[in-house]
Coordinates of C-alpha atoms in Angstrom, one line a residue:
M1 CA -2.5 -0.9 64.5
S2 CA -4.3 1.6 62.3
D3 CA -6.4 0.7 59.2
K4 CA -3.8 2.3 57.0
E5 CA -1.0 0.1 58.5
D6 CA -3.2 -3.0 58.2
M7 CA -3.7 -2.4 54.5
L8 CA 0.0 -1.9 53.9
A9 CA 1.5 -4.5 56.1
L10 CA 2.2 -7.2 53.5
E11 CA 3.6 -4.7 51.0
K12 CA 6.0 -3.3 53.6
T13 CA 7.4 -6.7 54.3
L14 CA 8.2 -7.1 50.5
L15 CA 9.8 -3.6 50.3
T16 CA 12.3 -3.8 53.1
K17 CA 15.4 -3.4 50.8
P18 CA 16.2 0.0 49.3
D19 CA 16.1 -1.4 45.7
S20 CA 13.0 -3.6 46.2
S21 CA 9.8 -3.1 44.2
I22 CA 6.4 -4.9 43.8
I23 CA 3.8 -5.2 41.1
S24 CA 0.4 -6.0 42.5
L25 CA -2.3 -7.5 40.3
D26 CA -6.0 -8.2 40.3
E27 CA -8.4 -9.4 37.6
V28 CA -11.9 -8.1 36.7
G29 CA -14.4 -9.9 34.5
R30 CA -13.4 -13.5 35.2
G31 CA -17.0 -14.6 35.8
A32 CA -18.7 -12.5 33.2
I33 CA -20.5 -14.0 30.2
G34 CA -19.8 -11.0 28.0
G35 CA -17.1 -8.5 27.5
P36 CA -13.3 -8.7 27.9
L37 CA -11.2 -10.0 30.8
A38 CA -9.0 -7.3 32.4
V39 CA -6.0 -7.6 34.7
G40 CA -4.8 -4.5 36.5
A41 CA -1.2 -4.1 37.6
V42 CA 0.3 -1.4 39.8
Y43 CA 4.1 -0.8 40.2
L44 CA 5.3 0.4 43.6
T45 CA 8.4 1.0 45.6
K46 CA 9.1 1.8 49.2
E47 CA 9.0 5.5 48.3
T48 CA 5.6 5.4 46.5
L49 CA 3.8 2.9 48.6
D50 CA 2.2 5.4 51.0
S51 CA 0.7 7.3 48.1
I52 CA -1.9 4.5 47.5
A53 CA -2.6 3.8 51.2
F54 CA -6.2 5.1 50.7
A55 CA -7.1 2.4 48.2
R56 CA -9.9 -0.1 49.2
D57 CA -11.6 -3.1 47.6
S58 CA -13.5 -2.0 44.5
K59 CA -16.4 -4.5 45.3
S60 CA -17.1 -2.7 48.6
M61 CA -18.0 0.7 47.2
S62 CA -20.5 2.3 44.8
A63 CA -19.7 3.1 41.2
R64 CA -19.3 6.8 42.1
R65 CA -16.9 6.1 44.9
R66 CA -14.9 3.8 42.6
K67 CA -14.7 6.6 40.1
E68 CA -13.4 9.0 42.7
M69 CA -10.8 6.5 43.9
F70 CA -9.8 5.8 40.3
D71 CA -9.2 9.5 39.8
R72 CA -7.2 9.8 43.0
L73 CA -5.0 6.8 42.0
E74 CA -4.3 8.4 38.6
Q75 CA -3.3 11.6 40.3
T76 CA -0.7 9.9 42.4
G77 CA 1.3 9.2 39.2
V78 CA 2.0 5.6 40.3
P79 CA 2.7 3.5 37.2
Y80 CA -0.1 1.1 36.3
S81 CA -1.3 -0.8 33.3
I82 CA -4.3 -2.9 32.2
G83 CA -4.0 -6.2 30.3
W84 CA -7.0 -7.0 28.1
V85 CA -8.2 -10.3 26.6
T86 CA -11.3 -10.4 24.4
A87 CA -14.2 -12.7 24.8
A88 CA -13.2 -14.5 21.6
T89 CA -9.8 -15.3 23.1
V90 CA -11.4 -16.6 26.3
D91 CA -13.5 -18.9 24.2
E92 CA -10.5 -20.0 22.2
I93 CA -7.9 -20.7 25.0
G94 CA -10.0 -20.9 28.2
I95 CA -10.3 -18.6 31.2
T96 CA -7.1 -19.8 33.0
A97 CA -4.8 -19.3 30.0
S98 CA -6.6 -16.0 29.3
L99 CA -5.8 -14.8 32.9
H100 CA -2.1 -15.6 32.3
R101 CA -2.2 -13.8 28.9
A102 CA -3.9 -10.7 30.4
A103 CA -1.4 -10.6 33.2
R104 CA 1.5 -10.8 30.9
L105 CA 0.2 -8.0 28.7
A106 CA -0.2 -5.8 31.8
L107 CA 3.3 -6.6 33.0
A108 CA 4.9 -5.8 29.6
E109 CA 4.1 -2.2 30.2
L110 CA 5.8 -1.9 33.6
P111 CA 9.4 -2.3 35.0
E112 CA 10.3 -5.7 36.3
P113 CA 9.8 -5.9 40.1
T114 CA 11.5 -7.9 42.8
S115 CA 8.1 -9.3 43.9
Y116 CA 4.7 -9.9 42.5
L117 CA 1.6 -9.7 44.8
L118 CA -1.5 -11.4 43.5
D119 CA -5.0 -11.6 44.8
G120 CA -6.4 -15.1 45.4
N121 CA -4.8 -18.5 45.2
L122 CA -4.2 -18.7 41.5
D123 CA -0.7 -17.9 40.2
I124 CA -1.3 -16.1 36.9
I125 CA 2.4 -15.0 36.5
S126 CA 4.5 -18.2 36.6
K127 CA 4.9 -20.5 33.7
P128 CA 3.2 -23.9 34.1
G129 CA 5.4 -26.3 36.2
S130 CA 7.9 -23.5 36.9
P131 CA 6.7 -21.4 39.9
D132 CA 8.3 -18.0 40.2
P133 CA 9.7 -17.5 43.7
R134 CA 8.9 -13.8 43.5
V135 CA 5.2 -14.5 43.4
V136 CA 3.2 -14.0 46.6
L137 CA -0.4 -15.1 46.7
Q138 CA -2.8 -13.4 49.1
V139 CA -6.4 -14.7 49.5
K140 CA -8.8 -11.8 49.7
G141 CA -6.0 -9.5 48.9
D142 CA -8.2 -6.9 47.4
A143 CA -9.7 -6.4 50.9
T144 CA -6.5 -6.6 52.9
C145 CA -3.8 -5.1 50.7
A146 CA -4.0 -1.5 49.5
S147 CA -1.8 -2.2 46.4
I148 CA -4.1 -5.1 45.3
A149 CA -7.1 -2.9 46.0
A150 CA -5.6 -0.2 43.8
A151 CA -5.1 -2.7 41.0
S152 CA -8.7 -3.8 41.4
V153 CA -10.1 -0.3 41.3
L154 CA -8.1 0.7 38.2
A155 CA -9.1 -2.5 36.3
K156 CA -12.7 -2.4 37.4
V157 CA -13.4 1.3 36.4
S158 CA -11.5 0.8 33.1
R159 CA -13.5 -2.3 32.3
D160 CA -16.8 -0.7 33.3
R161 CA -16.2 2.1 30.9
V162 CA -15.6 -0.3 28.1
M163 CA -18.8 -2.1 28.9
F164 CA -20.8 1.1 29.0
D165 CA -19.7 1.8 25.4
Y166 CA -20.7 -1.8 24.5
G167 CA -24.1 -1.0 25.9
T168 CA -24.5 1.6 23.1
E169 CA -22.9 -0.5 20.4
Y170 CA -25.0 -3.6 21.2
P171 CA -28.3 -2.3 22.6
G172 CA -30.8 -4.7 24.1
Y173 CA -28.5 -6.6 26.4
G174 CA -28.0 -3.9 29.1
F175 CA -24.2 -4.1 29.2
H176 CA -24.1 -0.6 30.7
A177 CA -26.0 -1.9 33.7
H178 CA -24.6 -5.4 34.4
N179 CA -21.1 -5.1 32.8
G180 CA -21.5 -8.5 31.1
Y181 CA -22.3 -10.5 34.2
G182 CA -25.2 -13.0 34.3
T183 CA -28.3 -11.1 35.4
K184 CA -31.9 -12.0 34.6
G185 CA -32.2 -9.0 32.3
H186 CA -29.0 -10.0 30.5
Y187 CA -30.2 -13.5 29.9
H188 CA -33.5 -12.2 28.5
G189 CA -31.5 -10.1 26.1
I190 CA -29.7 -13.2 24.9
M191 CA -33.0 -15.0 24.6
N192 CA -34.4 -12.2 22.4
L193 CA -31.3 -11.3 20.4
G194 CA -29.0 -14.3 20.5
F195 CA -25.3 -13.8 21.2
S196 CA -23.5 -10.6 20.4
P197 CA -19.9 -10.5 19.1
I198 CA -18.7 -9.8 22.7
H199 CA -20.3 -12.8 24.4
R200 CA -18.3 -15.7 25.7
R201 CA -20.0 -18.6 24.0
S202 CA -18.0 -21.2 25.8
F203 CA -19.6 -20.2 29.2
K204 CA -22.6 -22.2 30.3
L205 CA -26.0 -20.5 30.5
P206 CA -28.8 -21.4 32.9
K207 CA -30.9 -24.3 31.6
W208 CA -33.9 -22.0 31.2
V209 CA -32.1 -19.7 28.8
T210 CA -33.0 -20.6 25.2
L211 CA -31.5 -19.0 22.1
P212 CA -33.8 -17.5 19.4
G213 CA -34.5 -19.6 16.3

């Protein structure tokens, strides 16, 4: 079996009927201590599936390679959307509820599919206590499913661009370099400057990090 077929195997099982369709989703920024949470969603049919066969896990490539893949995915014309939730909302409702909200915002921009394909083991589509039978969970899906990988790349590059702009708007934290994740340089920025408006204050910092004043 070829690499291309491996990466499309699960999607093809969900697209056997002529009128079937899938939306594949992946999140970016879940573990960051600053910046928004983003959920990428890609809408595919049997006819369009092969157009994204080249997509691979965003975490396995350089920033330049991700940008190239992002551009290639946009050129396919496959419908996609990004759902955004701010750091303030994450603080207000928590990360799990924020994932659900971001997913719902992304889905609102796309046609309703016959199946949902999600990365990991957390169902961010179904309502609590009412699992949607159309939801398929795939652990490590961004590394094994081209459609989830595509959603990952689209969300990752989009969020990185937002964080680069925040690096200019809020200098001293290095957002353009770490994209809001917890690095030593980021923690030192918080120690020197305190929290910025885009920090998630509900997230725990290392014990050695002290706020100014």
